Tab-separated table of C-alpha atoms in Angstrom:
chain	number	residue	atom	x	y	z
T	1	MET	CA	-12.381	-15.340	-18.858
T	2	LYS	CA	-15.510	-17.238	-19.786
T	3	LYS	CA	-17.225	-16.160	-22.969
T	4	LYS	CA	-20.815	-14.961	-22.722
T	5	THR	CA	-23.465	-15.125	-25.377
T	6	MET	CA	-24.511	-11.951	-27.090
T	7	GLY	CA	-28.042	-12.460	-25.849
T	8	VAL	CA	-26.916	-12.311	-22.271
T	9	LEU	CA	-24.733	-9.314	-23.092
T	10	LEU	CA	-27.672	-7.397	-24.561
T	11	MET	CA	-29.847	-8.081	-21.521
T	12	SER	CA	-27.017	-7.134	-19.197
T	13	THR	CA	-26.362	-3.950	-21.129
T	14	LEU	CA	-29.978	-2.860	-20.663
T	15	ALA	CA	-29.694	-3.510	-16.960
T	16	ILE	CA	-26.480	-1.508	-16.780
T	17	GLY	CA	-28.208	1.403	-18.437
T	18	LEU	CA	-30.515	1.543	-15.398
T	19	LEU	CA	-27.762	0.961	-12.825
T	20	ALA	CA	-24.922	2.958	-14.373
T	21	GLY	CA	-24.748	5.399	-11.506
T	22	CYS	CA	-23.786	2.848	-8.870
T	23	SER	CA	-21.605	0.091	-10.295
T	24	GLY	CA	-18.589	1.380	-12.207
T	25	GLY	CA	-16.182	4.251	-11.882
T	26	GLU	CA	-15.586	7.317	-13.979
T	27	THR	CA	-13.369	10.384	-13.763
T	28	LYS	CA	-12.591	13.199	-16.128
T	29	GLU	CA	-9.151	14.750	-16.334
T	30	SER	CA	-8.059	17.733	-18.389
T	31	GLY	CA	-4.557	18.801	-19.220
T	32	SER	CA	-5.660	22.387	-18.603
T	33	LYS	CA	-8.344	23.760	-16.339
T	34	GLU	CA	-10.614	24.442	-19.272
T	35	LYS	CA	-10.698	22.574	-22.515
T	36	LYS	CA	-9.273	24.719	-25.305
T	37	ASP	CA	-11.168	25.172	-28.556
T	38	GLY	CA	-10.065	22.414	-30.870
T	39	GLY	CA	-8.309	20.550	-28.071
T	40	LYS	CA	-7.965	16.778	-28.359
T	41	THR	CA	-10.101	14.374	-26.335
T	42	VAL	CA	-9.072	10.858	-25.342
T	43	GLU	CA	-11.411	8.250	-23.869
T	44	VAL	CA	-9.699	5.565	-21.750
T	45	VAL	CA	-11.664	2.349	-21.110
T	46	ALA	CA	-9.933	0.102	-18.579
T	47	LYS	CA	-10.680	-3.471	-17.462
T	48	GLY	CA	-11.528	-2.366	-13.941
T	49	PHE	CA	-11.690	0.664	-11.711
T	50	GLN	CA	-11.596	-0.168	-7.993
T	51	HIS	CA	-8.375	-2.222	-7.959
T	52	ASP	CA	-5.165	-0.386	-6.976
T	53	PHE	CA	-3.587	-1.502	-10.261
T	54	TRP	CA	-6.112	0.476	-12.300
T	55	LYS	CA	-5.800	3.493	-10.007
T	56	ALA	CA	-2.072	3.472	-10.759
T	57	VAL	CA	-2.828	3.184	-14.494
T	58	GLN	CA	-5.164	6.147	-14.147
T	59	SER	CA	-2.493	8.254	-12.434
T	60	GLY	CA	-0.144	7.678	-15.381
T	61	ALA	CA	-2.910	8.568	-17.834
T	62	LYS	CA	-3.548	11.806	-15.937
T	63	GLN	CA	0.114	12.750	-16.164
T	64	ALA	CA	0.217	12.231	-19.932
T	65	ALA	CA	-3.030	14.153	-20.452
T	66	LYS	CA	-1.638	17.095	-18.514
T	67	GLU	CA	1.615	17.118	-20.486
T	68	ASP	CA	-0.153	16.999	-23.853
T	69	GLU	CA	-2.931	19.386	-22.826
T	70	VAL	CA	-5.756	17.063	-23.810
T	71	THR	CA	-9.041	16.231	-22.158
T	72	MET	CA	-8.949	12.669	-20.835
T	73	ASN	CA	-11.886	10.634	-19.535
T	74	PHE	CA	-10.980	7.435	-17.641
T	75	VAL	CA	-13.655	4.778	-17.052
T	76	GLY	CA	-13.784	1.135	-16.083
T	77	PRO	CA	-16.317	-1.486	-14.939
T	78	LYS	CA	-16.680	-2.625	-11.343
T	79	ASP	CA	-14.402	-5.613	-11.892
T	80	GLU	CA	-12.756	-7.721	-14.582
T	81	THR	CA	-15.749	-10.007	-15.074
T	82	ALA	CA	-18.141	-7.195	-16.044
T	83	ILE	CA	-17.936	-7.639	-19.822
T	84	ALA	CA	-21.342	-6.120	-20.565
T	85	GLU	CA	-20.611	-3.105	-18.405
T	86	GLN	CA	-17.364	-2.434	-20.231
T	87	LEU	CA	-19.118	-2.823	-23.584
T	88	GLU	CA	-21.604	-0.146	-22.548
T	89	MET	CA	-18.736	2.148	-21.549
T	90	LEU	CA	-16.965	1.553	-24.856
T	91	ASN	CA	-20.117	2.358	-26.825
T	92	ASN	CA	-20.581	5.532	-24.773
T	93	ALA	CA	-16.998	6.519	-25.496
T	94	ILE	CA	-17.458	5.978	-29.244
T	95	ASN	CA	-20.690	7.974	-29.251
T	96	LYS	CA	-18.756	10.990	-27.911
T	97	ASN	CA	-16.663	10.987	-31.124
T	98	PRO	CA	-13.338	11.448	-29.316
T	99	ASP	CA	-10.061	11.934	-31.135
T	100	ALA	CA	-8.807	8.565	-29.876
T	101	ILE	CA	-9.702	5.712	-27.521
T	102	ALA	CA	-7.386	3.681	-25.293
T	103	LEU	CA	-8.851	0.239	-24.550
T	104	ALA	CA	-7.939	-2.744	-22.397
T	105	ALA	CA	-10.576	-5.187	-23.632
T	106	LEU	CA	-12.175	-7.713	-21.322
T	107	ASP	CA	-13.520	-9.686	-24.273
T	108	THR	CA	-12.621	-8.649	-27.814
T	109	GLU	CA	-15.214	-10.959	-29.357
T	110	ALA	CA	-18.023	-9.341	-27.370
T	111	GLU	CA	-16.821	-5.874	-28.418
T	112	LEU	CA	-16.228	-6.517	-32.123
T	113	ASP	CA	-19.219	-4.475	-33.317
T	114	ALA	CA	-18.177	-1.517	-31.177
T	115	ILE	CA	-14.582	-1.762	-32.399
T	116	GLU	CA	-15.778	-1.876	-36.021
T	117	THR	CA	-17.915	1.197	-35.347
T	118	ALA	CA	-14.905	3.093	-34.014
T	119	LYS	CA	-12.908	2.035	-37.073
T	120	SER	CA	-15.675	3.182	-39.438
T	121	LYS	CA	-15.677	6.583	-37.690
T	122	ASP	CA	-11.885	6.851	-38.040
T	123	ILE	CA	-11.410	6.846	-34.279
T	124	PRO	CA	-8.001	5.278	-33.627
T	125	ILE	CA	-7.822	2.724	-30.822
T	126	ILE	CA	-4.750	2.185	-28.666
T	127	GLY	CA	-4.588	-1.048	-26.690
T	128	PHE	CA	-3.111	-1.104	-23.200
T	129	ASP	CA	-2.360	-3.653	-20.488
T	130	SER	CA	-3.601	-6.904	-22.103
T	131	GLY	CA	-4.594	-4.838	-25.148
T	132	VAL	CA	-7.264	-5.870	-27.660
T	133	PRO	CA	-6.201	-9.344	-28.821
T	134	ASP	CA	-7.575	-10.545	-32.179
T	135	ALA	CA	-8.993	-7.129	-33.031
T	136	PRO	CA	-9.986	-6.450	-36.667
T	137	GLU	CA	-6.991	-5.514	-38.792
T	138	GLY	CA	-6.239	-1.820	-38.664
T	139	ALA	CA	-8.553	-1.031	-35.749
T	140	VAL	CA	-5.827	-0.986	-33.092
T	141	LYS	CA	-2.915	1.245	-34.020
T	142	ALA	CA	-0.504	0.228	-31.233
T	143	THR	CA	-0.430	-1.231	-27.715
T	144	ALA	CA	1.230	-0.134	-24.478
T	145	SER	CA	1.798	-3.224	-22.386
T	146	THR	CA	4.207	-5.400	-20.464
T	147	ASP	CA	6.376	-7.815	-22.436
T	148	ASN	CA	5.320	-10.714	-20.223
T	149	LYS	CA	7.721	-13.249	-21.713
T	150	LYS	CA	10.637	-10.918	-21.082
T	151	ALA	CA	9.311	-10.230	-17.580
T	152	GLY	CA	9.162	-13.952	-16.801
T	153	ALA	CA	12.751	-14.268	-17.998
T	154	ILE	CA	13.795	-11.540	-15.555
T	155	ALA	CA	12.317	-13.572	-12.685
T	156	ALA	CA	14.384	-16.564	-13.839
T	157	GLU	CA	17.567	-14.515	-14.083
T	158	LYS	CA	17.139	-13.050	-10.612
T	159	LEU	CA	16.387	-16.451	-9.119
T	160	TYR	CA	19.389	-18.021	-10.852
T	161	GLU	CA	21.731	-15.423	-9.355
T	162	SER	CA	21.038	-16.904	-5.910
T	163	LEU	CA	20.440	-20.473	-7.070
T	164	GLU	CA	23.691	-20.887	-9.022
T	165	LYS	CA	25.912	-21.141	-5.950
T	166	ARG	CA	23.647	-23.836	-4.483
T	167	ILE	CA	23.721	-26.160	-7.489
T	168	GLU	CA	25.564	-29.376	-6.704
T	169	ASP	CA	26.448	-32.404	-8.793
T	170	LYS	CA	23.125	-34.111	-8.129
T	171	GLU	CA	19.560	-33.953	-9.383
T	172	PHE	CA	17.308	-31.097	-8.262
T	173	ARG	CA	13.890	-29.631	-9.037
T	174	ILE	CA	12.474	-26.145	-9.623
T	175	GLY	CA	8.724	-25.704	-9.200
T	176	VAL	CA	6.400	-23.355	-11.089
T	177	VAL	CA	2.842	-22.558	-9.977
T	178	SER	CA	0.680	-21.027	-12.711
T	179	GLN	CA	-2.942	-19.977	-12.318
T	180	GLU	CA	-3.747	-21.217	-15.819
T	181	VAL	CA	-2.255	-21.935	-19.248
T	182	ASN	CA	-4.886	-20.176	-21.406
T	183	SER	CA	-4.447	-16.525	-20.436
T	184	LEU	CA	-1.871	-15.035	-22.789
T	185	SER	CA	-0.182	-12.830	-20.190
T	186	ILE	CA	0.170	-15.559	-17.546
T	187	SER	CA	1.254	-18.149	-20.106
T	188	GLN	CA	3.935	-15.787	-21.404
T	189	ARG	CA	5.232	-15.177	-17.879
T	190	THR	CA	5.410	-18.933	-17.382
T	191	GLU	CA	7.030	-19.552	-20.763
T	192	GLY	CA	9.539	-16.742	-20.314
T	193	PHE	CA	10.616	-18.081	-16.936
T	194	ILE	CA	10.925	-21.689	-18.096
T	195	ASP	CA	12.784	-20.877	-21.326
T	196	LYS	CA	15.295	-18.617	-19.591
T	197	MET	CA	15.822	-21.050	-16.705
T	198	VAL	CA	16.464	-23.926	-19.133
T	199	GLU	CA	18.990	-21.735	-20.977
T	200	LEU	CA	20.798	-20.786	-17.751
T	201	LEU	CA	20.851	-24.311	-16.359
T	202	GLU	CA	22.088	-25.852	-19.604
T	203	ALA	CA	25.000	-23.404	-19.540
T	204	ASN	CA	25.954	-24.614	-16.054
T	205	ASP	CA	28.688	-27.271	-16.077
T	206	LYS	CA	26.962	-29.193	-13.292
T	207	VAL	CA	23.828	-29.585	-15.422
T	208	GLY	CA	24.657	-29.466	-19.137
T	209	LYS	CA	22.986	-29.303	-22.516
T	210	GLY	CA	19.899	-31.498	-22.896
T	211	LYS	CA	19.812	-32.294	-19.174
T	212	VAL	CA	16.859	-30.115	-18.119
T	213	GLN	CA	13.454	-31.778	-18.172
T	214	VAL	CA	10.315	-29.613	-18.283
T	215	THR	CA	7.301	-31.538	-17.046
T	216	GLY	CA	3.881	-31.184	-15.436
T	217	HIS	CA	1.804	-29.840	-18.334
T	218	ASP	CA	1.687	-30.779	-22.028
T	219	LYS	CA	1.787	-27.154	-23.178
T	220	PHE	CA	5.288	-26.593	-21.816
T	221	LYS	CA	6.922	-29.998	-21.410
T	222	ASN	CA	9.987	-30.880	-23.478
T	223	LYS	CA	11.424	-34.136	-24.784
T	224	VAL	CA	14.093	-34.653	-22.128
T	225	SER	CA	13.388	-37.861	-20.205
T	226	ALA	CA	13.532	-38.165	-16.432
T	227	LYS	CA	16.398	-40.669	-16.629
T	228	ASP	CA	18.547	-38.190	-18.583
T	229	ALA	CA	17.708	-35.124	-16.496
T	230	LYS	CA	20.021	-33.481	-13.988
T	231	ALA	CA	17.467	-30.715	-13.368
T	232	ILE	CA	13.653	-30.835	-13.494
T	233	ILE	CA	11.344	-27.851	-13.957
T	234	GLU	CA	7.887	-28.957	-12.856
T	235	LEU	CA	4.820	-26.868	-13.660
T	236	ARG	CA	1.671	-27.283	-11.573
T	237	VAL	CA	-1.664	-25.794	-12.692
T	238	PRO	CA	-4.770	-26.080	-10.472
T	239	ALA	CA	-7.946	-27.578	-11.919
T	240	GLU	CA	-9.884	-24.577	-10.615
T	241	VAL	CA	-8.852	-21.095	-9.522
T	242	THR	CA	-9.502	-21.348	-5.785
T	243	ASP	CA	-7.178	-20.763	-2.849
T	244	ALA	CA	-7.527	-24.390	-1.818
T	245	ALA	CA	-6.654	-25.745	-5.269
T	246	GLY	CA	-3.664	-23.439	-5.603
T	247	LYS	CA	-2.400	-24.402	-2.159
T	248	THR	CA	-2.704	-28.095	-3.056
T	249	GLU	CA	-0.546	-27.728	-6.178
T	250	ALA	CA	2.072	-25.607	-4.426
T	251	SER	CA	2.174	-28.074	-1.511
T	252	ALA	CA	2.742	-30.961	-3.926
T	253	LEU	CA	5.883	-29.172	-5.114
T	254	LEU	CA	7.184	-28.028	-1.735
T	255	GLU	CA	6.793	-31.507	-0.277
T	256	LYS	CA	9.311	-32.932	-2.769
T	257	LYS	CA	12.729	-33.530	-1.188
T	258	ASP	CA	14.705	-32.451	-4.262
T	259	ILE	CA	13.060	-29.042	-4.730
T	260	VAL	CA	15.430	-26.081	-4.451
T	261	ALA	CA	13.388	-23.193	-5.858
T	262	ILE	CA	9.829	-22.217	-6.804
T	263	TYR	CA	8.151	-19.479	-8.881
T	264	GLY	CA	4.599	-18.099	-8.890
T	265	SER	CA	3.780	-16.539	-12.277
T	266	ASN	CA	1.148	-14.129	-10.951
T	267	GLU	CA	-0.327	-13.023	-7.630
T	268	TYR	CA	-2.450	-16.173	-7.395
T	269	GLY	CA	0.582	-18.400	-7.940
T	270	ALA	CA	2.665	-16.497	-5.397
T	271	LYS	CA	-0.150	-16.570	-2.838
T	272	SER	CA	-0.566	-20.308	-3.376
T	273	ILE	CA	3.111	-20.820	-2.527
T	274	ILE	CA	2.823	-18.700	0.615
T	275	ASN	CA	-0.317	-20.526	1.788
T	276	ALA	CA	1.307	-23.899	1.135
T	277	ASN	CA	4.425	-22.863	3.023
T	278	ASP	CA	2.368	-21.880	6.061
T	279	GLY	CA	0.829	-25.351	6.104
T	280	LEU	CA	4.159	-27.159	5.754
T	281	GLY	CA	6.111	-25.565	8.547
T	282	ASP	CA	8.190	-22.940	6.783
T	283	ARG	CA	9.868	-24.522	3.737
T	284	ILE	CA	10.658	-21.333	1.800
T	285	GLY	CA	13.186	-18.630	2.620
T	286	VAL	CA	16.452	-17.042	1.605
T	287	GLU	CA	18.550	-18.927	4.176
T	288	GLU	CA	20.743	-21.879	3.248
T	289	GLY	CA	18.705	-25.065	3.162
T	290	LYS	CA	15.419	-23.271	2.409
T	291	VAL	CA	13.569	-23.337	-0.918
T	292	LEU	CA	14.187	-20.083	-2.804
T	293	ALA	CA	10.915	-18.454	-3.870
T	294	VAL	CA	10.201	-15.683	-6.385
T	295	GLY	CA	6.935	-14.281	-7.668
T	296	PHE	CA	5.101	-11.895	-9.981
T	297	ASP	CA	2.742	-8.993	-9.109
T	298	SER	CA	2.515	-7.412	-5.684
T	299	GLY	CA	-0.372	-8.410	-3.444
T	300	ALA	CA	-0.243	-7.825	0.307
T	301	LEU	CA	0.774	-11.416	1.129
T	302	GLN	CA	3.574	-11.315	-1.441
T	303	GLN	CA	4.885	-7.993	-0.191
T	304	ASP	CA	4.907	-9.294	3.377
T	305	ALA	CA	6.737	-12.457	2.256
T	306	ILE	CA	9.454	-10.307	0.682
T	307	LYS	CA	9.777	-8.040	3.724
T	308	ASN	CA	9.970	-11.091	6.011
T	309	GLY	CA	12.612	-12.860	3.917
T	310	LYS	CA	10.356	-15.672	2.727
T	311	PHE	CA	10.520	-14.551	-0.918
T	312	LEU	CA	13.783	-13.608	-2.568
T	313	GLY	CA	11.927	-11.010	-4.639
T	314	SER	CA	9.209	-10.486	-7.233
T	315	VAL	CA	8.545	-8.804	-10.558
T	316	THR	CA	5.987	-6.029	-10.748
T	317	GLN	CA	4.518	-4.418	-13.810
T	318	ASN	CA	4.645	-0.641	-14.193
T	319	PRO	CA	0.962	0.371	-14.191
T	320	VAL	CA	1.802	4.079	-14.054
T	321	LYS	CA	3.791	3.787	-17.280
T	322	ILE	CA	1.050	1.663	-18.874
T	323	GLY	CA	-1.444	4.509	-18.371
T	324	TYR	CA	1.051	7.179	-19.362
T	325	GLU	CA	2.153	5.519	-22.594
T	326	SER	CA	-1.384	4.592	-23.630
T	327	VAL	CA	-2.484	8.231	-23.571
T	328	LYS	CA	0.750	9.373	-25.233
T	329	LEU	CA	0.152	6.892	-28.056
T	330	ALA	CA	-3.519	7.919	-28.298
T	331	VAL	CA	-2.576	11.575	-28.743
T	332	LYS	CA	-0.035	10.720	-31.434
T	333	ALA	CA	-2.567	8.534	-33.258
T	334	ALA	CA	-5.149	11.322	-33.036
T	335	ASN	CA	-2.628	13.655	-34.653
T	336	GLY	CA	-2.143	11.224	-37.516
T	337	GLU	CA	1.375	10.279	-36.436
T	338	LYS	CA	2.745	6.766	-36.879
T	339	VAL	CA	2.691	4.792	-33.624
T	340	GLU	CA	4.290	1.522	-32.557
T	341	ASP	CA	3.874	-0.854	-29.642
T	342	VAL	CA	5.563	0.202	-26.399
T	343	ASP	CA	6.966	-2.201	-23.804
T	344	THR	CA	6.103	-0.527	-20.509
T	345	GLY	CA	8.657	-2.589	-18.614
T	346	VAL	CA	8.792	-4.180	-15.189
T	347	GLU	CA	10.742	-3.744	-11.966
T	348	TRP	CA	12.370	-6.350	-9.730
T	349	TYR	CA	11.723	-5.593	-6.068
T	350	THR	CA	13.258	-7.130	-2.957
T	351	LYS	CA	13.517	-6.528	0.758
T	352	ASP	CA	16.209	-3.950	0.020
T	353	ASN	CA	14.224	-1.671	-2.292
T	354	ILE	CA	10.534	-2.378	-1.576
T	355	ASP	CA	10.131	0.751	0.564
T	356	LYS	CA	11.691	3.101	-1.981
T	357	LYS	CA	9.319	5.650	-3.506
T	358	GLU	CA	9.993	4.573	-7.093
T	359	ILE	CA	8.971	0.997	-6.210
T	360	GLN	CA	6.105	1.835	-3.864
T	361	GLU	CA	4.235	3.722	-6.583
T	362	LEU	CA	4.259	0.562	-8.750
T	363	LEU	CA	2.972	-1.872	-6.121
T	364	TYR	CA	-0.704	-2.787	-6.125
T	365	GLU	CA	-2.908	-5.193	-4.187
């Protein structure tokens, strides 16, 4: 996310004031048909509104609001680049003097003044999804979000279950395609996968301790040399976030003769692998001799790849639980109760369970 100057933000905010009726999304939900006297109110400010992910978050928030009999207002900007629009929504939420606010900040730095205002008015803030990183101390009481490092480790564990039986007494390579190395959530998914895969491979007698080289990017590489390595984990990060750049990096991995598996740490990474595979004549698959592929998130291409046996499986966040837990935490904070961070968990989905109701409600495009 590129930072924007406050001057631009102020100008944009004025423009949004004139266009507010046509750009974002807003719904109001009440736990009862009419708000009771003295009933709690919770404002939820998401990072987006139109995307299926945020609609799933909203459904979870509605459920929690109904259970706790509170009035809940759910808003979000038109997309995840609309920093000024979200700032306007946050200020509007604060001006309503709610009992609590749940916030998934697009840019904490741009929203610092608003966050300080909420703190000065004793309005507790609950972070959700990516939360409110680097918020002023005491402003954010707790966060409901995915433990992305743990989620990345789950992808590694699931991949290893199928990969273990294919490991032979010769060198091999596992590829990782990551959209970037700066975003905390994506970096944690990458780190979690790499760390767990190194641990699993080092425990394998055909590989051994100190025989796994991590290469491709300075942020994640280790000190194992190529000459000492029995297994190589190679990370590729595109110079720009375009379909063409992602496909190029994934192709560079899939073209290597020693590659046995590949992981995409978000929807972009998974899509890059699928696009590269289409251009290389079908390199990935679950059959013997194919490159095993796993992913993260649940876009249409990724879901199709799983149904068609191209991907072994993927990890999806639980957006319904993210929304549910954020409102639950907000209500507790509003009541003066002590609150702690909640890991909203993930699910591993494959061809065998993708059509089940409990998985379908978590998938988003």
